[in-house]
XYZ file of C-alpha atoms in Angstrom:
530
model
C 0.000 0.000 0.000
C 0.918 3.347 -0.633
C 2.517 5.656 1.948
C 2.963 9.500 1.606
C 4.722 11.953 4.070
C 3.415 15.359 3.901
C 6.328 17.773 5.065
C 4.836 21.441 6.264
C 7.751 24.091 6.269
C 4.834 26.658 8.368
C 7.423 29.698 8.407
C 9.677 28.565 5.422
C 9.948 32.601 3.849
C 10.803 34.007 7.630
C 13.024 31.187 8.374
C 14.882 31.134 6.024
C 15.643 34.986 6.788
C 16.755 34.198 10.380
C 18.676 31.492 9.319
C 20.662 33.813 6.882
C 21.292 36.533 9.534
C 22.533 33.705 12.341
C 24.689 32.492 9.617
C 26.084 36.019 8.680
C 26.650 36.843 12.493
C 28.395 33.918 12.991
C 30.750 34.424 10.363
C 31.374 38.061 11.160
C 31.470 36.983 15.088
C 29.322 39.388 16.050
C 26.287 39.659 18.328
C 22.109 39.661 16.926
C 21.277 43.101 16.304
C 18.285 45.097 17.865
C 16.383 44.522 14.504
C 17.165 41.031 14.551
C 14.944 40.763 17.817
C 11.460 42.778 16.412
C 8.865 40.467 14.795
C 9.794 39.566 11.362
C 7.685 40.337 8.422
C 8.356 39.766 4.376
C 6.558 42.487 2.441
C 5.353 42.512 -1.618
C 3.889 45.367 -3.718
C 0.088 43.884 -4.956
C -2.276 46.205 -7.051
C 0.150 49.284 -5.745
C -0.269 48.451 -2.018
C 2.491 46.773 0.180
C 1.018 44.014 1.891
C 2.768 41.308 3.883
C 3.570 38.439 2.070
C 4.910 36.323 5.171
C 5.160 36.581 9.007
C 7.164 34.725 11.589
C 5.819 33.258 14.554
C 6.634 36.454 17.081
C 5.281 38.423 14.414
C 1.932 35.971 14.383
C 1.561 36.060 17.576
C 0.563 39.919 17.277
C -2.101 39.317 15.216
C -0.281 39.978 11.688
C -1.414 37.881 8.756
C -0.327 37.350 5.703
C -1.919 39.538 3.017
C -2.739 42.550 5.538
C -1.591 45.567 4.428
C 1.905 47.074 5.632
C 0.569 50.071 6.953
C -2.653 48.478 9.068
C 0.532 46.101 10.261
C 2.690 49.057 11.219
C -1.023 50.255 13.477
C -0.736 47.685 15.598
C 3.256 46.696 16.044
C 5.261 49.957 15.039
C 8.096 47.947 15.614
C 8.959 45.563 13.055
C 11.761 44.008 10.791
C 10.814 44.551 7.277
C 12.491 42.363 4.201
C 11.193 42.272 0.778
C 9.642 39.026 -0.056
C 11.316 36.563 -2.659
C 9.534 34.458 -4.098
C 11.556 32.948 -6.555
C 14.535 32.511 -4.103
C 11.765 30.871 -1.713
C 10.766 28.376 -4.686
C 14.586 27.344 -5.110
C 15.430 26.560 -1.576
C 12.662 24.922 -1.694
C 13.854 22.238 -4.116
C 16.850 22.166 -2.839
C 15.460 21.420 0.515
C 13.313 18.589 -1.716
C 16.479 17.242 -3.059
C 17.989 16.715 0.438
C 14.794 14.946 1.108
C 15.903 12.364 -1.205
C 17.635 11.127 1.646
C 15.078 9.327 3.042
C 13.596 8.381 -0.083
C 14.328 8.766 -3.926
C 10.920 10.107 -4.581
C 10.569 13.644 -3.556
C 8.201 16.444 -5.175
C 8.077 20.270 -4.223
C 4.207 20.828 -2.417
C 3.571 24.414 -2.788
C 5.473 27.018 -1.532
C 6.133 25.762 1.843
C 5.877 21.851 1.703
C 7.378 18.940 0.289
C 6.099 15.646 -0.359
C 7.766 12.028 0.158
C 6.286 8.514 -0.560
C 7.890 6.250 2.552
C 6.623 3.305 0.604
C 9.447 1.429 1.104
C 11.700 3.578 3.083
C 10.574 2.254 6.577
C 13.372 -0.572 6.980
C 15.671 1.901 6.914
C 14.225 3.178 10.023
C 12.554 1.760 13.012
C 9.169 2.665 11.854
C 7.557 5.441 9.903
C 7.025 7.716 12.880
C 11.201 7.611 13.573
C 11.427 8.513 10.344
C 8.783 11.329 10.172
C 10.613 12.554 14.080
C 14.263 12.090 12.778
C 12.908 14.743 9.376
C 11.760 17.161 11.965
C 14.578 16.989 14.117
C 16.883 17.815 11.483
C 14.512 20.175 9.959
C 14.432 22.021 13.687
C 18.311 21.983 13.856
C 18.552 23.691 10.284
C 16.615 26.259 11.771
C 12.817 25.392 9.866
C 9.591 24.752 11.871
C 7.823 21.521 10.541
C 5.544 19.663 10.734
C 4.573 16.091 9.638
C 1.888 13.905 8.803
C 2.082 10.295 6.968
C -1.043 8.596 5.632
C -2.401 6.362 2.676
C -2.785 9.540 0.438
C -1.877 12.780 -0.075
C -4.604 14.600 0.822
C -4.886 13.272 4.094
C -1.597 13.804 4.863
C -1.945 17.112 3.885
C -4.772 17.808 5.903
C -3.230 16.373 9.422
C 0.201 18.319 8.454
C -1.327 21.293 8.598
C -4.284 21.241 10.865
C -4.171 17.544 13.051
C -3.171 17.105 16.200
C 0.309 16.352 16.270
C 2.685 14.992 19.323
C 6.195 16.239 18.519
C 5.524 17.594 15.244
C 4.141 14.212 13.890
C 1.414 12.389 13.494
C 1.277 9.108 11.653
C -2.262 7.431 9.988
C -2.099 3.521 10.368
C -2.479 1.926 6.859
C -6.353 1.245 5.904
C -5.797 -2.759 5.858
C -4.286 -1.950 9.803
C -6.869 -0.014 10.594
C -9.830 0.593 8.349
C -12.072 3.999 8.997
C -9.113 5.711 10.808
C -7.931 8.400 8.585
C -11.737 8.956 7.776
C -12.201 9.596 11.187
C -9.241 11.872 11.897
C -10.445 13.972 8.694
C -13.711 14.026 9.790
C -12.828 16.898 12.405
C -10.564 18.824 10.454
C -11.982 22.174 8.836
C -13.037 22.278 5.231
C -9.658 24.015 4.523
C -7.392 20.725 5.413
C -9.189 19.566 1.389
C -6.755 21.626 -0.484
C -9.812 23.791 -1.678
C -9.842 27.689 -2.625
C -9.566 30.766 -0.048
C -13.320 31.359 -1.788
C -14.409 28.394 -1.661
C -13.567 27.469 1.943
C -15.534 30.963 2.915
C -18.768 29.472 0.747
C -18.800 26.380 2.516
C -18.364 27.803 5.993
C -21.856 30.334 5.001
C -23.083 27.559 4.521
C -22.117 26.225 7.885
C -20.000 22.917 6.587
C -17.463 23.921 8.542
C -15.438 20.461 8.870
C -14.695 18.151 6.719
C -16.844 15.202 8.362
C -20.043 17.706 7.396
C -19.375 16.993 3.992
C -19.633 13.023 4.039
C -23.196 12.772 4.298
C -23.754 15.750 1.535
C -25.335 14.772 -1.496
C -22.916 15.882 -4.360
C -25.341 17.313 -6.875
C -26.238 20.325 -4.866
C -22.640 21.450 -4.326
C -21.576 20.584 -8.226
C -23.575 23.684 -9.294
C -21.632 26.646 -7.067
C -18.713 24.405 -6.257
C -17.833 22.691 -9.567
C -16.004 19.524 -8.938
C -13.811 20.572 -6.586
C -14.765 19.997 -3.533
C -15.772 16.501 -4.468
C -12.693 15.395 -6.014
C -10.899 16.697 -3.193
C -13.095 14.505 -0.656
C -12.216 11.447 -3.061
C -8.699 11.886 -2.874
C -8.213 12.298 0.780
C -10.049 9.494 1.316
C -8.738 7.270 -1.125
C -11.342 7.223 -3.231
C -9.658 8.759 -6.238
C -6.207 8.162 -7.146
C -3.987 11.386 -6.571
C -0.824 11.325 -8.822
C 2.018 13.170 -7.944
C 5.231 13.843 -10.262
C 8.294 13.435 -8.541
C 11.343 15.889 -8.496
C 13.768 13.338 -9.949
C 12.651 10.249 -12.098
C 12.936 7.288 -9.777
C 15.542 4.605 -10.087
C 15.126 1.145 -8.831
C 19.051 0.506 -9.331
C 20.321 2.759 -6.470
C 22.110 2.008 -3.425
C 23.153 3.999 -0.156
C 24.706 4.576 2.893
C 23.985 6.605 5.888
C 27.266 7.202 7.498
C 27.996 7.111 11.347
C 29.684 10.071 11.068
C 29.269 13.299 9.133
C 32.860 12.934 6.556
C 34.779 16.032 4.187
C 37.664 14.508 3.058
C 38.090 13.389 -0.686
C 39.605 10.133 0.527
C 36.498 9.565 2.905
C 34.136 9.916 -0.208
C 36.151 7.508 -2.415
C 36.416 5.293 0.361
C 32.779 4.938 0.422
C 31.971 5.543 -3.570
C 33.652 1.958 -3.531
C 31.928 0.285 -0.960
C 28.704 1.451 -2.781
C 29.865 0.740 -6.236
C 30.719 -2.693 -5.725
C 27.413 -3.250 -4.314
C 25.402 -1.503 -7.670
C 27.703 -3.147 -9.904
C 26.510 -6.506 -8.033
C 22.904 -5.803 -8.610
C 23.411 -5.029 -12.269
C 25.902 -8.068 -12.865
C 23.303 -10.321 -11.103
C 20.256 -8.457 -13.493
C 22.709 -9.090 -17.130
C 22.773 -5.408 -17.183
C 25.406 -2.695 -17.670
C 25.509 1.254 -16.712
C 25.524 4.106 -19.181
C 25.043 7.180 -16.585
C 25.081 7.054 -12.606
C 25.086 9.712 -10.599
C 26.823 10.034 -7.032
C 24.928 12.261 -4.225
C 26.094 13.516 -1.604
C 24.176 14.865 1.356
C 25.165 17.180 3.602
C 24.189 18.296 6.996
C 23.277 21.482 6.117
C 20.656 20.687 3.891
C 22.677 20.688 0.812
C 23.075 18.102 -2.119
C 26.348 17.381 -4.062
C 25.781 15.161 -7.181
C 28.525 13.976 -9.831
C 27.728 12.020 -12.916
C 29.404 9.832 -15.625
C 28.521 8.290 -18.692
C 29.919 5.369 -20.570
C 30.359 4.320 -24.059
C 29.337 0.764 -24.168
C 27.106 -0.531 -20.594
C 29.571 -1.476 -18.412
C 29.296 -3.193 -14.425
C 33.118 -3.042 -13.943
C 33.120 -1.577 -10.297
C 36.967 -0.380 -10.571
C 36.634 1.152 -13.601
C 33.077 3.095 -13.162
C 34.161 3.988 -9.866
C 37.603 5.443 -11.061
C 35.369 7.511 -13.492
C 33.620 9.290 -10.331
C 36.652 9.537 -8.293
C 38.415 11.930 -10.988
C 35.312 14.612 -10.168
C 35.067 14.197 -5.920
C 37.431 16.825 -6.167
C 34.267 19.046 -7.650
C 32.322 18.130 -4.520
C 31.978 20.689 -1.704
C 31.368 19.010 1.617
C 30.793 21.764 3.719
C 29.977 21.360 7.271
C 30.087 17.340 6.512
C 28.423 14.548 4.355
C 26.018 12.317 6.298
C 24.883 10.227 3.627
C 25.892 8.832 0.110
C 23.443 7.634 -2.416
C 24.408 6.055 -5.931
C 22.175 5.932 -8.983
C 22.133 4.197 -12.363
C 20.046 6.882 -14.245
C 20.769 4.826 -17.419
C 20.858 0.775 -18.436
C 21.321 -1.275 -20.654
C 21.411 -5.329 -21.633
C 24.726 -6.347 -22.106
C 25.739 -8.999 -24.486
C 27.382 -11.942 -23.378
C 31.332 -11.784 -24.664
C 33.529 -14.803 -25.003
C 36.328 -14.518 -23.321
C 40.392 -15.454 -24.484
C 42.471 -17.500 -23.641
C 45.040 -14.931 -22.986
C 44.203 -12.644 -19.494
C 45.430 -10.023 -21.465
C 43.310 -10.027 -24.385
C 41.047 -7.627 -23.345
C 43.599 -5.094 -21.479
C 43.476 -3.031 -25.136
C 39.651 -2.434 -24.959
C 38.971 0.933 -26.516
C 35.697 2.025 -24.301
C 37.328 2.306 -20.984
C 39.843 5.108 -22.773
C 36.710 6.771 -24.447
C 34.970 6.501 -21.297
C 37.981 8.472 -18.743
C 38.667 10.802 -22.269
C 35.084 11.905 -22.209
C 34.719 12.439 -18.617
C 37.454 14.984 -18.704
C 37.192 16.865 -21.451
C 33.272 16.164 -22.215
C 31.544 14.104 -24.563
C 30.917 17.009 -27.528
C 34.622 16.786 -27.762
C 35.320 12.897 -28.015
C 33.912 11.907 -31.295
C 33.738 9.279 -33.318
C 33.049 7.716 -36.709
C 29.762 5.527 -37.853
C 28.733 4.410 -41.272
C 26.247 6.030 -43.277
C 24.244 4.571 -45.945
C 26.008 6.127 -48.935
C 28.355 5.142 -51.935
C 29.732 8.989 -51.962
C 33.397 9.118 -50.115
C 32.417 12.356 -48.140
C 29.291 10.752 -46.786
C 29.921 7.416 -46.284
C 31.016 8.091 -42.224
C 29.925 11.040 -39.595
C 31.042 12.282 -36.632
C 29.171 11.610 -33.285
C 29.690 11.411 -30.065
C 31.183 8.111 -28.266
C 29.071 8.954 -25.250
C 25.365 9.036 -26.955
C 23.608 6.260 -26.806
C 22.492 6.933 -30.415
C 26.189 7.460 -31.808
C 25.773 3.275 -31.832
C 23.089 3.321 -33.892
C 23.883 3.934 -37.466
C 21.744 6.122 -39.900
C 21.793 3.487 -42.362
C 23.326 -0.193 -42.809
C 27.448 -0.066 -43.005
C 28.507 -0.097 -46.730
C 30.231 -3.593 -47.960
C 33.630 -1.798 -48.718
C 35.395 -5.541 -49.241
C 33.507 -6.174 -52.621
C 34.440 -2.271 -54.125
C 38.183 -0.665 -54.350
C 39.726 0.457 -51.405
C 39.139 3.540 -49.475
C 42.031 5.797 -48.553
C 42.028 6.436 -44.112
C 42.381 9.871 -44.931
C 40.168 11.932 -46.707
C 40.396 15.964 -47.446
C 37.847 17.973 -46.326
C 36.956 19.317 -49.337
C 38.730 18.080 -53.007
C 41.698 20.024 -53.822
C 42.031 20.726 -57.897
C 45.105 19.727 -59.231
C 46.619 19.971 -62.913
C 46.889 16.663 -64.478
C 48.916 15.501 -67.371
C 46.875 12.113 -68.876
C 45.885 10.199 -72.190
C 42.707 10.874 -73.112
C 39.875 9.572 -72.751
C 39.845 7.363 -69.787
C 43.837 6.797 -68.876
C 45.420 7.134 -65.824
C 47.139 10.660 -64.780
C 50.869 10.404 -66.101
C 52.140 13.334 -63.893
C 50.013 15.548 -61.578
C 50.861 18.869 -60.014
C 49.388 19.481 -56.698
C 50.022 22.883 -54.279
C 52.436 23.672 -56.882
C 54.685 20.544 -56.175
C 54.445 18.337 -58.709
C 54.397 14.227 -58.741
C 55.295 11.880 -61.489
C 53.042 8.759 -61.649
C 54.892 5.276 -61.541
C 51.839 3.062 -60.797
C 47.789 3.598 -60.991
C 45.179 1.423 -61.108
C 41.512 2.108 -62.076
C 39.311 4.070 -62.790
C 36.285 3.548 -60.078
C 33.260 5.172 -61.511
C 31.016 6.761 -58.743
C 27.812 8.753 -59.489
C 25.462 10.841 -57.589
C 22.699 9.968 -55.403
C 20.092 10.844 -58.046
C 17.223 8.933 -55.652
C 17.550 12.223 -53.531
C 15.966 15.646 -54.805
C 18.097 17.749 -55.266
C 20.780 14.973 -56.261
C 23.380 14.330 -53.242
C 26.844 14.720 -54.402
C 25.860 17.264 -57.955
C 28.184 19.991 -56.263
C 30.791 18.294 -56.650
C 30.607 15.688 -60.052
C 29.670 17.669 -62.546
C 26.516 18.182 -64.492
C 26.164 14.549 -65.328
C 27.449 13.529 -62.010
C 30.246 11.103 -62.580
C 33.511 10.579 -60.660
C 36.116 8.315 -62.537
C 38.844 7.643 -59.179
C 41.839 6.474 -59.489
C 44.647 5.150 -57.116
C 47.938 6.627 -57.943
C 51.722 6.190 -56.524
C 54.192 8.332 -57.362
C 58.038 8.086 -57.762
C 58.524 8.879 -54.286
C 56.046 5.952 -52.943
C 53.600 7.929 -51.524
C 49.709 6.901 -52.712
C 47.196 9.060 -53.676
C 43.467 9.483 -54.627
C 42.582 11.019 -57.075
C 39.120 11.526 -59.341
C 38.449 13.402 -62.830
C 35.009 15.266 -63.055
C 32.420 14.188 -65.295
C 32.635 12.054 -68.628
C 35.160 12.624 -71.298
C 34.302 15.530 -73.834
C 36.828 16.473 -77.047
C 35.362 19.968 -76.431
C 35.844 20.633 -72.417
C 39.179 20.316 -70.484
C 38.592 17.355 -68.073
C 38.798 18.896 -64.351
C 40.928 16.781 -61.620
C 40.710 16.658 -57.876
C 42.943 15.278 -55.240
C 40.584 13.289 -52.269
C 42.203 11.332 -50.190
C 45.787 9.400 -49.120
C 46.633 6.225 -48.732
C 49.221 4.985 -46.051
């Protein structure tokens, strides 16, 4: 059954403000300032007025609300600390904060602009049961300086609703599974106001006219009277709290069932620390995968810290690979990216990206495979980045120029060819080196279709001692316009020939278009041969 763990951050804007002045004095070493003791308000412009767009708990506590206006606040506490609001920094801590939530399980979503939800499904064995887990988040929620509250329950809504208005004993308050305990979160709901449904400010004013001031007045309502002023809201909202409808919820970061981690016994900061445990963690991934016939393509490394802050490195391969030394070795050249800060108390590794690998036979000789190309592609793209470690696949095409293309070794797709390889071992051979584009040269030859005698190319020239050919390559006429007419001629012809000349060095070389008494044949120079 499902589990969900509704997080409430109830001061998240105003926290986050003390938390950045105690962090400021305690750099500078010096002691809160008078200000720093006033209630604590966040104010936005709205329509042209200032109104308050947060308040903290002292601030509260005087009977300021969010959305009163700045100077009916200033009537009744003349005495306050004023900071604009900021949203978008708000909305960014915020996922951060979701990230670090990852620590107690991979599936983590932003809830607003002050919660965060987490499905616990299977996160409890980790713990003792799901209300350590729920204390141990508010603990360390507390100690990073945020008031929170929790609630866990069968769905979202209900957790929700408890969060935020329940009764909770030490911030937490934990709904026993409906095959435990059937009724139980229908119950609990039942005395919660109409609010705890997720519903409109309007809507929630509406319903209270109307005196259905808790949610438990609404379970005996008959739905057609409230669909005309309500729409569906309010009864969709019902549903999904009580299980009725299914509530999906998009997590932060797609969720991987090949991860592993480690909570460590100790915060750690050192590089050698991290490796140490990047092994211990790699070997057991790299397990799972062997075990599975599968190999990695891209895992990521996080690292949580204790001050609510998430360090993640990634890799990619060029062929799936579950080699534990080598992938490890990959993320060990980048720990020195990672920032520890005040410590790292837990390390989580993820394969973002698999794939099947195909059995290989192995030699007879132990060092048969210590040439393999991928594990040099692999460390070469990890340093300087895949865009810039390419290589060459086969294209579907008879024309030299665009019979290969460059992609990179780390895509996925680079090992997927646009078209079936060409059967070069039936046709000439293909020089390993091919100029960009075909350099004219001046060519001394019989006429009509005889080899070059002499050639002159960049002014140097080359006598001829052996050729053989010609090759006759044409256009790609099937393609409109006709691939390759740029550079054959009107009729698109190439007649190629190999050439060698006195010195030994091998050329290849190509006349334009078919022989004509009237029109001086034109010659190019394409390619070398070793």
């Amino acid at each position: 059954m499902r589990r969900v763990l509704s997080l409430w951050l109830s001061n998240w804007a105003t926290d986050r403000v003390h938390r950045r002045r105690r962090f400021e004095r305690s750099g500078a070493s010096v002691e809160a300032s008078p200000a720093d003791r006033l209630p604590l308000v966040t104010v936005a412009d709205l329509a042209g007025r200032r109104v308050l767009a947060a308040v903290d708990p002292a601030a509260a506590l005087a009977g300021l609300t969010p959305g009163m206006s700045l100077a009916d606040a200033r009537a009744r506490v003349p005495d306050l600390s004023l900071v604009d609001a900021d949203p978008e920094g708000d909305a960014l801590a915020l996922a951060r904060f979701a990230d670090w939530c990852g620590r107690y399980s991979p599936w983590t979503a932003v809830d607003g602009a002050d919660g965060v939800w987490i499905d616990v499904t299977g996160s409890v064995p980790l713990f003792e049961s799901e209300a350590a887990l729920a204390r141990d988040l508010v603990a360390r929620a507390a100690r990073l300086g945020f008031a929170a509250r929790a609630a866990v329950a069968d769905t979202p809504g209900a957790a929700w609703a408890v969060a935020r208005y329940g009764a909770l004993a030490e911030g937490v308050r934990i709904l026993m599974p409906g095959e435990a305990r059937p009724g139980e979160a229908r119950g609990v709901l039942a005395d919660l106001p109409v609010a705890g449904l997720r519903l409109a400010g309007e809507i929630v004013a509406d319903l209270k006219r109307l005196g259905l001031k808790r949610i438990g007045d609404l379970y005996g309502m008959a739905r057609a009277p409230l669909a005309p002023r309500f729409g569906e809201a309010v009864a969709r909202r019902l549903d999904q709290a009580l299980g009725l409808v299914e509530e999906p919820i998009s997590p932060r970061q797609p969720t991987q069932p090949r991860l592993v981690r480690r909570v460590l016994a100790e915060p750690i900061s050192t590089a050698e620390a991290i490796e140490h445990g990047l092994t211990q963690l790699m070997a057991l991934l790299c397990r799972r995968l062997e075990t599975e016939g599968l190999g990695a393509r891209r895992i990521e490394l996080a690292c949580y810290r204790v001050d609510a802050q998430v360090e993640r490195i990634t890799i990619g391969t060029s062929e799936p690979s579950h080699a534990p030394a080598h992938l490890a070795r990959l993320l060990a050249e980048k720990i020195g990216t990672i920032a520890p800060g005040f410590g790292i108390e837990l390390m989580q590794l993820e394969a973002h990206a698999v794939e099947a690998m195909a059995p290989r036979q192995q030699g007879l000789d132990a060092r048969a495979d210590q040439g393999a190309v991928a594990p040099l592609v692999d460390r070469l793209a990890n340093r300087l980045g895949a865009r810039n470690v390419l290589g060459l696949v086969p294209v579907d095409s008879h024309l030299p120029e665009r019979a290969a293309r460059l992609v990179s070794l780390l895509d996925g797709r680079s090992r997927q060819p646009g078209g079936k390889q060409p059967d070069w071992t039936s046709r000439q051979p293909r020089p390993i080196r091919l100029l960009a584009h075909p350099d004219p040269i001046e060519v001394m030859a019989p006429v009509p279709d005889d080899p070059p005698l002499m050639f002159r190319w960049r002014r140097v020239p080359h006598r001829v001692r052996r050729a053989e050919g010609p090759e006759r390559i044409a256009l790609e006429w099937w393609h409109e316009p006709p691939i390759g007419a740029e550079g054959a001629g009107t009729d698109g012809i190439r007649d190629y020939y190999r050439v060698e000349d006195e010195a030994g060095r091998r050329f290849w070389l190509y006349r334009r278009g078919l022989y004509r008494p009237e029109v001086p044949p034109a010659w190019f120079l394409h390619g070398f041969f070793p």
